mmCIF file of C-alpha atoms in Angstrom:
data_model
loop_
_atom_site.group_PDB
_atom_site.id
_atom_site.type_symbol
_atom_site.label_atom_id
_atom_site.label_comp_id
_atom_site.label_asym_id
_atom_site.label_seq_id
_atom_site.Cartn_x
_atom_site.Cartn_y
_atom_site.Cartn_z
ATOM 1 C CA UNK A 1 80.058 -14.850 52.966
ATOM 2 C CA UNK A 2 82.727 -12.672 53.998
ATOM 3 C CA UNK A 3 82.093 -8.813 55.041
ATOM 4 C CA UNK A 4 84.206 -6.109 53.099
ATOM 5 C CA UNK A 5 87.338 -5.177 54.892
ATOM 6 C CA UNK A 6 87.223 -1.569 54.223
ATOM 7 C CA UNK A 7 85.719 0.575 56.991
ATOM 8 C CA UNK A 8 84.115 3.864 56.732
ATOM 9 C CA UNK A 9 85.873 6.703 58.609
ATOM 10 C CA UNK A 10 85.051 10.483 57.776
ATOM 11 C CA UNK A 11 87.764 12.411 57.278
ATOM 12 C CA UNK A 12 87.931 15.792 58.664
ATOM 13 C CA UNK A 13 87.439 19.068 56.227
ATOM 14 C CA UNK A 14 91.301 19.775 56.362
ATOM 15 C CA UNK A 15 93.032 16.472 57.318
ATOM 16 C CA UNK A 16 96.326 16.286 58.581
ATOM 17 C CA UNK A 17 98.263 14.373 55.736
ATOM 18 C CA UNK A 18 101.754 12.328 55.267
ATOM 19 C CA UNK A 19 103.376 11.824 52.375
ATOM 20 C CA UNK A 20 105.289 8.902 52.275
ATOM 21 C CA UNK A 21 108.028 8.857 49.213
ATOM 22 C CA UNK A 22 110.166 5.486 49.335
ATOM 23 C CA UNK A 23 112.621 4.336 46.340
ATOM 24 C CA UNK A 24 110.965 1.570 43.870
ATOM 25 C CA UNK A 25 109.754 1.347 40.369
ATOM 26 C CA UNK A 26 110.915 4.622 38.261
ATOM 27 C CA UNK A 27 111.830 5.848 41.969
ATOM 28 C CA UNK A 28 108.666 8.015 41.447
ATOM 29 C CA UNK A 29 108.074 8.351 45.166
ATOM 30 C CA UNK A 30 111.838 9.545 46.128
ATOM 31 C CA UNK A 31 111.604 12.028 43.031
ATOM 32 C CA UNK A 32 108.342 13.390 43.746
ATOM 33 C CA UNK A 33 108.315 13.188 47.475
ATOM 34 C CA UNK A 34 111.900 15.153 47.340
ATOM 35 C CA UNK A 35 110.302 17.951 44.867
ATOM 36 C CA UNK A 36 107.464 18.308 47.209
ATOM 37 C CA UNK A 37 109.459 19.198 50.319
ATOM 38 C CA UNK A 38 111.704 21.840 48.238
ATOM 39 C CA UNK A 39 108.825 23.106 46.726
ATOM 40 C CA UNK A 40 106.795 23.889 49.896
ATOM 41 C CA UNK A 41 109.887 24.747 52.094
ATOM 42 C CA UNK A 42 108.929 22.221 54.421
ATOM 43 C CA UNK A 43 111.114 22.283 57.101
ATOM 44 C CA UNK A 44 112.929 18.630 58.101
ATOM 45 C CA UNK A 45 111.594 17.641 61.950
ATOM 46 C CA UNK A 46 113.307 14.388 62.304
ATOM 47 C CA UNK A 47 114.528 10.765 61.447
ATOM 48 C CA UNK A 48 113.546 7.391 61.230
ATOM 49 C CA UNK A 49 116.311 5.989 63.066
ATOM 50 C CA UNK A 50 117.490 2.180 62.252
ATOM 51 C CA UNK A 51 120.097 0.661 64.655
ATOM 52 C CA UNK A 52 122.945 0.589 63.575
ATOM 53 C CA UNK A 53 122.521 3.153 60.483
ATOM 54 C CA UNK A 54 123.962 1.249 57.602
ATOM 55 C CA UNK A 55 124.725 4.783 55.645
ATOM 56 C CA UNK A 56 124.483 8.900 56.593
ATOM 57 C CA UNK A 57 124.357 11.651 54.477
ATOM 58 C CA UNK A 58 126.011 14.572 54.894
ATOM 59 C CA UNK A 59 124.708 18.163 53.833
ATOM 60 C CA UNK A 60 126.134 21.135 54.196
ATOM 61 C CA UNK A 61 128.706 19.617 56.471
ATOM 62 C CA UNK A 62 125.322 17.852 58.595
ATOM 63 C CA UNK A 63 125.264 14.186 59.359
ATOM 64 C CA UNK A 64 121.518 13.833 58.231
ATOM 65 C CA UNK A 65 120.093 10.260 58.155
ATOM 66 C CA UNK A 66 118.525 8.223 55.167
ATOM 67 C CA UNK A 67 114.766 8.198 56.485
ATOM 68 C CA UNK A 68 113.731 11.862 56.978
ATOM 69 C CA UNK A 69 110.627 13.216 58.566
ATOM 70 C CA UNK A 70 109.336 16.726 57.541
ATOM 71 C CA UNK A 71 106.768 19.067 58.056
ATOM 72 C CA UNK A 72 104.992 22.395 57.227
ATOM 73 C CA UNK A 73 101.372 23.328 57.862
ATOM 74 C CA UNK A 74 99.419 20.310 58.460
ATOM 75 C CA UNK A 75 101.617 18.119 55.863
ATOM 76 C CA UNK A 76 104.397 15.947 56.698
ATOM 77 C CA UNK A 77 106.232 13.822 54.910
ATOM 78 C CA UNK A 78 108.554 10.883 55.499
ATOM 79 C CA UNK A 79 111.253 10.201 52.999
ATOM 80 C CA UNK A 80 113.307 7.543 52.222
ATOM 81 C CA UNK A 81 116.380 7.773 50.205
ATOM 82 C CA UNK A 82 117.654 4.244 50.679
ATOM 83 C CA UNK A 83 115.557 1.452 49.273
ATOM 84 C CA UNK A 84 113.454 -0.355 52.127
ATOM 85 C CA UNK A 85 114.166 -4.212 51.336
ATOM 86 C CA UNK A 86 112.023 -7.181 52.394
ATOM 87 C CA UNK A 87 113.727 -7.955 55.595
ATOM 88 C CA UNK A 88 112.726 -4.404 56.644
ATOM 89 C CA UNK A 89 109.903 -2.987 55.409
ATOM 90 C CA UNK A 90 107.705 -4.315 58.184
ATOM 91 C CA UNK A 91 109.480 -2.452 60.649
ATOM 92 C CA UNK A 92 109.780 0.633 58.688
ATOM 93 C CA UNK A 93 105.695 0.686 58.006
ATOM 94 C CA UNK A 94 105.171 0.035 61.590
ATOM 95 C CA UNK A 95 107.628 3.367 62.768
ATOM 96 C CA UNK A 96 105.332 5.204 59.904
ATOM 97 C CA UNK A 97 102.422 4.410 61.764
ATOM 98 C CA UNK A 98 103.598 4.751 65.070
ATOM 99 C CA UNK A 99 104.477 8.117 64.145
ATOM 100 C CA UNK A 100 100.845 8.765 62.444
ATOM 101 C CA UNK A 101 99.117 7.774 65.832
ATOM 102 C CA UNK A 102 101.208 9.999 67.443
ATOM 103 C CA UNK A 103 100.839 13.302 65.175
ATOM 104 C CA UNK A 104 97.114 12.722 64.720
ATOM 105 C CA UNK A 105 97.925 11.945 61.065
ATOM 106 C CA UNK A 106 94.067 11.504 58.892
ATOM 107 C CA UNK A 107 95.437 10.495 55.855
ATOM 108 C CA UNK A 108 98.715 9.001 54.707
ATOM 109 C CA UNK A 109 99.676 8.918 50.896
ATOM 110 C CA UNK A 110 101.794 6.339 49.738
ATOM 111 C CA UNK A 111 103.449 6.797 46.077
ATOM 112 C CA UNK A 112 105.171 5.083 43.820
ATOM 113 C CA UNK A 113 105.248 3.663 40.017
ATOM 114 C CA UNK A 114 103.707 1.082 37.915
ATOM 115 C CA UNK A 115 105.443 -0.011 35.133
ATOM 116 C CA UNK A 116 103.960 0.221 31.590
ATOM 117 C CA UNK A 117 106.237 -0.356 29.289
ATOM 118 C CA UNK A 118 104.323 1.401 26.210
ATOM 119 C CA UNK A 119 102.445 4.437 28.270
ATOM 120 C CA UNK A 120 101.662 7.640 26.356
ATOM 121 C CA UNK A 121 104.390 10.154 28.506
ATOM 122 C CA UNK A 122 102.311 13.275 27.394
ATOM 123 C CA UNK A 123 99.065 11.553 29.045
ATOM 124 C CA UNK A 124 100.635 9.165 32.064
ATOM 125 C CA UNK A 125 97.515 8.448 34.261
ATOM 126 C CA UNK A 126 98.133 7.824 38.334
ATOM 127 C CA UNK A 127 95.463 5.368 39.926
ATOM 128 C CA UNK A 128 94.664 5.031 43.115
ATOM 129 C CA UNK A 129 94.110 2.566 45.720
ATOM 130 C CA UNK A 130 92.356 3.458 49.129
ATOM 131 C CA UNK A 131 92.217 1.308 52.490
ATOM 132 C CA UNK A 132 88.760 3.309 53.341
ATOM 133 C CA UNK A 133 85.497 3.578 51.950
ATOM 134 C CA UNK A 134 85.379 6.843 52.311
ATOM 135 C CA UNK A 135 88.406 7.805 50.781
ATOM 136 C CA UNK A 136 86.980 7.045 46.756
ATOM 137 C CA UNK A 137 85.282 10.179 47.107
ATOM 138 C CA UNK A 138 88.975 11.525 47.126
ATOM 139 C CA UNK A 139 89.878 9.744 44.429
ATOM 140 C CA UNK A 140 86.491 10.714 42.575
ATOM 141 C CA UNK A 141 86.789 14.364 43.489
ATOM 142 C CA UNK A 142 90.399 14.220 41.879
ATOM 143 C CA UNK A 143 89.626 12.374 38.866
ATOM 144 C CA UNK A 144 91.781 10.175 40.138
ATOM 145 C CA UNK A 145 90.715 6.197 38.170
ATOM 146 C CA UNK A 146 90.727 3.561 40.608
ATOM 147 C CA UNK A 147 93.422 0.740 40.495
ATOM 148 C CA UNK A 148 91.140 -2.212 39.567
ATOM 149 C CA UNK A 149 93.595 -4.965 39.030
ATOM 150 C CA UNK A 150 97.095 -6.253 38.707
ATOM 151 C CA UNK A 151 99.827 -7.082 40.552
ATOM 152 C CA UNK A 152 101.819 -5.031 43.444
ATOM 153 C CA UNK A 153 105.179 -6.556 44.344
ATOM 154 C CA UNK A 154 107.712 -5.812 46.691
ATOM 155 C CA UNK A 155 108.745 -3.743 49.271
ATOM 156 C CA UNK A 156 105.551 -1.093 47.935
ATOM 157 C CA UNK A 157 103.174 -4.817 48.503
ATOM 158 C CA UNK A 158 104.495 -5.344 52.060
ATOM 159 C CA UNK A 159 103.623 -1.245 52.520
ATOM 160 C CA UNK A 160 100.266 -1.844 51.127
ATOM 161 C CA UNK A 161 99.362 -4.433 53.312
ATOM 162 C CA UNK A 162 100.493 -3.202 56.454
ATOM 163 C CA UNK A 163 98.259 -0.007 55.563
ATOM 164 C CA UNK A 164 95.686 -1.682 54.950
ATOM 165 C CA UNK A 165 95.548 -3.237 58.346
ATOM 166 C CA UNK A 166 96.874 -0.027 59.990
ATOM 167 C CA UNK A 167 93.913 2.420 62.078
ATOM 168 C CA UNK A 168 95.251 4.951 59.690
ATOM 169 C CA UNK A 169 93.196 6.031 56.530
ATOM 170 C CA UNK A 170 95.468 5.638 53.635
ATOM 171 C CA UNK A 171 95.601 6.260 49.298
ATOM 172 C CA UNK A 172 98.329 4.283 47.286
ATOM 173 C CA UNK A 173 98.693 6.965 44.117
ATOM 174 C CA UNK A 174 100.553 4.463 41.475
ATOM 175 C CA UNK A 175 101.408 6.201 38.050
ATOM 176 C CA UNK A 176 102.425 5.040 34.687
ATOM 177 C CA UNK A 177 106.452 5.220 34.971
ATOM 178 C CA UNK A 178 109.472 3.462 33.110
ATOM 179 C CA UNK A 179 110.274 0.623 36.016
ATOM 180 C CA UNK A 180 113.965 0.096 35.382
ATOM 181 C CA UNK A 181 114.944 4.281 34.723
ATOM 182 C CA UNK A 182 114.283 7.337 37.210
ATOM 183 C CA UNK A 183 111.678 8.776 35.678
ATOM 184 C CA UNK A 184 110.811 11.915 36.608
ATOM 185 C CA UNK A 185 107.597 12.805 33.827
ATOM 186 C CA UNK A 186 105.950 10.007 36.162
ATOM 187 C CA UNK A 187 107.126 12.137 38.985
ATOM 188 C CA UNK A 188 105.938 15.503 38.021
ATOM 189 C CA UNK A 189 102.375 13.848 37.532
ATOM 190 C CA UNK A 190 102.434 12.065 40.645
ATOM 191 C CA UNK A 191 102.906 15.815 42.119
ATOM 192 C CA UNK A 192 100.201 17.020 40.247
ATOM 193 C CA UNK A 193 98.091 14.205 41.485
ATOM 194 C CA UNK A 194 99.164 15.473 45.398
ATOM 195 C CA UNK A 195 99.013 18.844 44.610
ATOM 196 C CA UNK A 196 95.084 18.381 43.872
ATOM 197 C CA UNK A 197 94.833 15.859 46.943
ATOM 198 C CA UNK A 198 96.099 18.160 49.230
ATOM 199 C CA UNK A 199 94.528 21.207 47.798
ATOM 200 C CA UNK A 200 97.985 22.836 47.251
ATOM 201 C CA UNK A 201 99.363 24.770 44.701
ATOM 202 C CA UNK A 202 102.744 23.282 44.175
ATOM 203 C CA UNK A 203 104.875 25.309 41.185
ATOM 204 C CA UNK A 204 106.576 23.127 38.128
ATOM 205 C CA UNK A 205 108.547 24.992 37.147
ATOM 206 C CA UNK A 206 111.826 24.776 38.492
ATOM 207 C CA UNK A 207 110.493 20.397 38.127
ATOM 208 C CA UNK A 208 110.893 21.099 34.476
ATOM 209 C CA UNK A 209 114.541 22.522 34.743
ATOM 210 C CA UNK A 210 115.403 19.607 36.762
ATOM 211 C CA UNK A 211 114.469 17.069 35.108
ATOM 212 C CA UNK A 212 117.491 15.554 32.929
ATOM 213 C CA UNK A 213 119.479 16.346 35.703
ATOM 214 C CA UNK A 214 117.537 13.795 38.138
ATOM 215 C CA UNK A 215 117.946 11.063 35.160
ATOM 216 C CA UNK A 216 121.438 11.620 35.757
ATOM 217 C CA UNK A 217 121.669 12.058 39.885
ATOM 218 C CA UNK A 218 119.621 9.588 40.285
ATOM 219 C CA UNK A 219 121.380 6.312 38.337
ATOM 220 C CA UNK A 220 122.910 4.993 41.704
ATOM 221 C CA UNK A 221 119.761 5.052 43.677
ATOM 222 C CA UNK A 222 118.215 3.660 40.903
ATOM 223 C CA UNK A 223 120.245 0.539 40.402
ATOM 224 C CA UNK A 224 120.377 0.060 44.264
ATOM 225 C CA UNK A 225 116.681 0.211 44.441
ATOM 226 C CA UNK A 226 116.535 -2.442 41.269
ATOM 227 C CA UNK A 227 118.778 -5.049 43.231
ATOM 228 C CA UNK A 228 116.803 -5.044 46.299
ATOM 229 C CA UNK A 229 113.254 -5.676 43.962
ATOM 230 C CA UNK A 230 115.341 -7.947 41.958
ATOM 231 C CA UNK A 231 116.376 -10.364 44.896
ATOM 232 C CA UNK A 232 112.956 -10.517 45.942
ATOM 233 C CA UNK A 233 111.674 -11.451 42.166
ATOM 234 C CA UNK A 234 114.311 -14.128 42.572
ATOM 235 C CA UNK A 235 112.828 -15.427 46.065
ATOM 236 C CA UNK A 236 110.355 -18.964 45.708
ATOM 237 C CA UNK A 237 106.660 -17.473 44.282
ATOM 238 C CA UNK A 238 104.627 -17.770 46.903
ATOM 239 C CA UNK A 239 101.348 -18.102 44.456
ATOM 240 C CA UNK A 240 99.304 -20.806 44.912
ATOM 241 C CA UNK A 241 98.897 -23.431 42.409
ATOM 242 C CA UNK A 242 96.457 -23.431 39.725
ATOM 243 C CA UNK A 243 93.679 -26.099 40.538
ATOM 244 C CA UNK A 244 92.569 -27.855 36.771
ATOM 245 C CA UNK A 245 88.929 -28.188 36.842
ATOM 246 C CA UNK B 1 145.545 -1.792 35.675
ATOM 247 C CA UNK B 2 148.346 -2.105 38.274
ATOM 248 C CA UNK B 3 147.847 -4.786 41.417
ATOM 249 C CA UNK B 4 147.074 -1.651 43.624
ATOM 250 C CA UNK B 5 144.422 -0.439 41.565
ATOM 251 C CA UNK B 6 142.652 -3.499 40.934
ATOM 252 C CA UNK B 7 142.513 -4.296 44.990
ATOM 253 C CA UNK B 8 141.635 -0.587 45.453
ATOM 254 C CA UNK B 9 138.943 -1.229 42.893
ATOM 255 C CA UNK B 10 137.681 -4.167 44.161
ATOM 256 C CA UNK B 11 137.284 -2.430 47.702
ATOM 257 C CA UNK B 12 135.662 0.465 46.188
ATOM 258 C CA UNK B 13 133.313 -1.368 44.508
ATOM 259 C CA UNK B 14 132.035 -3.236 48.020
ATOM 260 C CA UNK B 15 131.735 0.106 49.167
ATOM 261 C CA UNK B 16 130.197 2.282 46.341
ATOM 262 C CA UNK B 17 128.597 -0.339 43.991
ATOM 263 C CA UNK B 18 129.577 -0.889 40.533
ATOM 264 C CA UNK B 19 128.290 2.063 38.556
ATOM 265 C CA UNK B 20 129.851 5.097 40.768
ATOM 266 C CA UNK B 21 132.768 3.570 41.122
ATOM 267 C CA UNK B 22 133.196 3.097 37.374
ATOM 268 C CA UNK B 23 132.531 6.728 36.925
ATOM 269 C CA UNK B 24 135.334 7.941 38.943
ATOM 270 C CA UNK B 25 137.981 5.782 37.347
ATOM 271 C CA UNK B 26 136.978 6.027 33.827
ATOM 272 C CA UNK B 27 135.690 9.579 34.050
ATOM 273 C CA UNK B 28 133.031 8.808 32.040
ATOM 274 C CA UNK B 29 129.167 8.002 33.358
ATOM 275 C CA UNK B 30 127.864 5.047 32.816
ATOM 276 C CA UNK B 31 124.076 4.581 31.794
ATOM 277 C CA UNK B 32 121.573 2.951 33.488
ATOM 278 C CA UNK B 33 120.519 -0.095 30.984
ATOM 279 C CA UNK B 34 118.142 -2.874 30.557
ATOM 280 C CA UNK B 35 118.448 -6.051 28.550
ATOM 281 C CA UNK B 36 115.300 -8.100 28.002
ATOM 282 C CA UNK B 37 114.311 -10.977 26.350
ATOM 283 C CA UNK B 38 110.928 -11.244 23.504
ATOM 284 C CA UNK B 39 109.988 -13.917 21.395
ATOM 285 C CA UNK B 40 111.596 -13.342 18.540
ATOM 286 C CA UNK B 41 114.173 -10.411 19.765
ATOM 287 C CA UNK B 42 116.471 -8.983 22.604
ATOM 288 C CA UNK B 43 115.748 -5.604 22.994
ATOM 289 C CA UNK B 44 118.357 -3.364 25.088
ATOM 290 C CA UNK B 45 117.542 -0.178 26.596
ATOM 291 C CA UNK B 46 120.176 2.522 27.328
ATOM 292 C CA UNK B 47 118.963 5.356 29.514
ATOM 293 C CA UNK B 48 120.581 8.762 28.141
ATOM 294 C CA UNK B 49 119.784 11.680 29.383
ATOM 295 C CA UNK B 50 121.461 15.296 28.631
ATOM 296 C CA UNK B 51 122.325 13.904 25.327
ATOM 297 C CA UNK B 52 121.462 14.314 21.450
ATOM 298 C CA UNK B 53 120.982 11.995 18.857
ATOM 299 C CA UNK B 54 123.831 12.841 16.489
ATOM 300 C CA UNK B 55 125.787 12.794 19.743
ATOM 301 C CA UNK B 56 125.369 9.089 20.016
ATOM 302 C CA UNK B 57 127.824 6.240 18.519
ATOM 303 C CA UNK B 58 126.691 2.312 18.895
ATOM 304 C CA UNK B 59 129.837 -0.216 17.855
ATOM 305 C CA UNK B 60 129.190 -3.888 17.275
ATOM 306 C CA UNK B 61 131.943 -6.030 17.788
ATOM 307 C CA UNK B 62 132.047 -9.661 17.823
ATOM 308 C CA UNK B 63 130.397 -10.177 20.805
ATOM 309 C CA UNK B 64 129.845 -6.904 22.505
ATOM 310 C CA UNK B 65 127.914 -3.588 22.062
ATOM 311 C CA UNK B 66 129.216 -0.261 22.995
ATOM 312 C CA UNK B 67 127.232 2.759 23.592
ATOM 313 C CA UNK B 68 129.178 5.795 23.599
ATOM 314 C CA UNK B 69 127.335 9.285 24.035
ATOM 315 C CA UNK B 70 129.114 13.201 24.753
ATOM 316 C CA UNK B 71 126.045 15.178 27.051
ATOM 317 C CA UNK B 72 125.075 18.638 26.135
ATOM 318 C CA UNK B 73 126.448 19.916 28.858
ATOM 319 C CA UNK B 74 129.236 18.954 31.468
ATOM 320 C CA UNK B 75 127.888 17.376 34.415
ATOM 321 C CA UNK B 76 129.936 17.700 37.579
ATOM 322 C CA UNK B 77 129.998 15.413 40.747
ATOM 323 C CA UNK B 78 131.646 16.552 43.679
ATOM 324 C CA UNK B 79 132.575 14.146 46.690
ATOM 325 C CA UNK B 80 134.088 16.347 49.617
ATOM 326 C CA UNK B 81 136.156 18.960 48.502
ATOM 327 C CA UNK B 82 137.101 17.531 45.165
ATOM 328 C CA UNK B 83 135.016 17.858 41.933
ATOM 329 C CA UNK B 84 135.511 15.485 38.796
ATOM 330 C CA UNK B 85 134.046 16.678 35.739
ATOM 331 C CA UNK B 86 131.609 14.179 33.066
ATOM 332 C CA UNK B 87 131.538 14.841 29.127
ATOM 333 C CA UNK B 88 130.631 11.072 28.375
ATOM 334 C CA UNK B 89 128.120 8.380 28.614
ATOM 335 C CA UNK B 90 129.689 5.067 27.979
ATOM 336 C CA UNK B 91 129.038 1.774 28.475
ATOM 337 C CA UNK B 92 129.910 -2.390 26.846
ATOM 338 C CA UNK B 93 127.448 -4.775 26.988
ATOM 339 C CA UNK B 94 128.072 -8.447 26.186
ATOM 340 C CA UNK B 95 125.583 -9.536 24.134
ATOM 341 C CA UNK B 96 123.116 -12.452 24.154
ATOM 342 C CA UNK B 97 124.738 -15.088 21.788
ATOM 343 C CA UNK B 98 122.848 -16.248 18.585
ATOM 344 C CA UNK B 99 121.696 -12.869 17.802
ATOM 345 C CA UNK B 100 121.147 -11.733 13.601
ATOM 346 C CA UNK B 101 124.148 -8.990 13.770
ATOM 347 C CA UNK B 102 122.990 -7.730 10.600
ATOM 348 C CA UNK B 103 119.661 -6.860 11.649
ATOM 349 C CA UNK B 104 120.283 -4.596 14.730
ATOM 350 C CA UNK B 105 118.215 -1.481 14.419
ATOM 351 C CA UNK B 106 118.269 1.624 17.237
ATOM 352 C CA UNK B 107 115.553 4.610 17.935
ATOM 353 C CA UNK B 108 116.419 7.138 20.470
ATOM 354 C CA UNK B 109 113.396 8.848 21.586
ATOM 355 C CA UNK B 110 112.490 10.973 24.728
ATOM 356 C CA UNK B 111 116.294 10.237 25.983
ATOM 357 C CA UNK B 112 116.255 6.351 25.774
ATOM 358 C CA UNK B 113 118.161 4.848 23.518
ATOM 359 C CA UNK B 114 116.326 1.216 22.288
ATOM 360 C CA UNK B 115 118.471 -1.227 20.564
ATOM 361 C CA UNK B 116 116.623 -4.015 19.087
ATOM 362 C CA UNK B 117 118.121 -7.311 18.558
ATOM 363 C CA UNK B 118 116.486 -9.878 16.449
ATOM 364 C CA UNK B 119 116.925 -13.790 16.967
ATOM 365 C CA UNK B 120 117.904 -15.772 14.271
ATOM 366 C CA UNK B 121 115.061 -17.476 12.303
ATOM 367 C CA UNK B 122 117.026 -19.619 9.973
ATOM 368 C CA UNK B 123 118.494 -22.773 11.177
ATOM 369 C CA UNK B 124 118.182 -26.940 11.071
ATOM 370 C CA UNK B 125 114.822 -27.947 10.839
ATOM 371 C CA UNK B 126 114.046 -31.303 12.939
ATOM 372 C CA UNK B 127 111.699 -33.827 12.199
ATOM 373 C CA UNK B 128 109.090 -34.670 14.082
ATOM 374 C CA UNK B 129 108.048 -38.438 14.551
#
């Protein structure tokens, strides 16, 4: 019989977190993950750098590039505002934790959406997934229901795994979300979700305002983000097949 | 469109995708959508946000669908120094073939527009030996 992979590590009173927002389903964890970082003024520390960079942004006349790093406090978060296809998402989970091990990170949160096509948008529920033991008391403490089956695909199930294995302690918060629109209601509960998590206070309000507006801004990132899950739909299954008994 | 414009295009679109591009041209945004296929329906989602109900035409024609939708509000884009202004939503979708025209029905709720489709149900009936 096999032993249970998940080990117990103790997390300290006030662990240093990471929130890790990459484009997929509903592009929950760009929206919220963005919202977060304006709402808490954190303050951007750095890049994820990929050789060559395929794309730049430029703000306020700065050459910034697509993977950001930020921090304030003991909260940092690493954003992505370029889908992360197959052929990379290995590397890109392995600079995440690279970067964990090296700023002492206890606890990385990982977001994104699940799509349920007929979800009640006044009560979307987030679930949560956890790579330690002693993380469900997180997820109990929060209210937070445990993801207790289905199917993760995609760049967010290469992610997954590579947490899983990782010496990192990790949650995977997925909420209810529209999979083929941005959709920020899912967004503005995965922040509430955080906000508990991380036992800050972040304000709505200015969310709220947003919101039709990141429908809109959002329609090119969204369709990007679509093509790169789509190719890997289209990609040879690799489930086993069924066995008749 | 002249020669020039449709190579222009064409290298736009490698660089920008379809959907941005489009915008620019046309001046007019086009929505995010989603076709899918059900048992007995096709059911087409058109994602509209900054936009009323009564503000919202759907044409059939013979073959194709157009969604066309004015937003509440102007919605700007500025690239560099140059701004371009959006009043519309609009997009044509070619539609699945064998679909029961006269039974098309639309709801637009919580700024999604759902068009559904419904397959025929008449048609030869085949023995079986």
């Amino acid at each position: 019989m096999q032993k249970s992979k998940i080990k117990k590590t103790e997390l300290p009173k006030n662990p240093t977190t990471l929130l890790l927002g990459i484009p997929g389903p509903g592009l929950i964890g760009t929206i919220a993950t963005t919202y977060i970082i304006q709402a808490l003024k954190m303050e951007l520390i750095g890049e994820i750098e990929s050789s060559p960079a395929a794309i730049v942004f430029i703000d306020n006349g700065q050459i910034m590039g697509p993977v950001r790093i930020y921090k304030k406090d003991n909260t940092f978060a690493i954003l992505s505002d370029i889908p992360i296809d197959y052929d990379n998402a290995i590397d890109f989970v392995e600079s995440v934790i690279d970067f964990s091990k090296k700023n002492r990170i206890d606890l990385i949160i990982f977001t994104s959406g699940l799509h349920v096509p007929d979800r009640n948008i006044s009560n979307l529920k987030t679930y949560g997934l956890v790579t330690r033991e002693s993380l469900e008391k997180i997820l109990y403490d929060n209210e937070i229901p445990k993801f207790l089956s289905g199917i993760i695909s995609g760049p967010d199930a290469t992610i997954l795994t590579q947490l899983k294995n990782s010496p990192i302690p990790a949650i995977a918060l997925h909420t209810e979300c529209n999979y083929f629109f941005p959709d920020p209601d899912a967004a503005m509960q995965t922040i509430k979700t955080i906000s508990h998590v991380i036992k800050t206070e972040i304000d709505l309000a200015e969310f709220k305002k947003q919101s039709e507006y990141l429908r809109l801004q959002n329609r090119q990132l969204m369709e990007e983000t679509l093509n790169v899950m789509q190719t890997q739909r289209e990609q040879p299954s690799t489930t086993p097949p069924q066995i008749y008994k | 469109m002249s020669d020039f414009g449709s190579i222009i295009e064409k290298q736009m679109n490698a660089f920008f995708g379809n959907t941005l591009f489009d915008d620019f041209i046309h001046k007019e945004l086009v929505p995010l959508s989603h076709l899918k296929e059900k048992h007995a329906s096709w059911t087409l989602e058109v994602d509209l946000p900054l936009v009323d109900k009564k503000n919202i035409e759907v044409i059939l024609s013979d073959d194709h669908l157009t969604v066309k939708a004015k937003l509440t509000k102007t919605y700007c884009i500025s690239r560099g120094s140059t701004v371009t202004e959006f009043d519309y939503f609009k997009k044509t979708i070619k539609l699945p073939s064998g679909i029961n025209t006269k039974q098309i029905s639309a709801i637009f709720k919580n700024g999604i527009l759902r068009i559904t489709m419904p397959k025929p149900t008449d048609g030869k009936k085949i023995s079986i030996e």
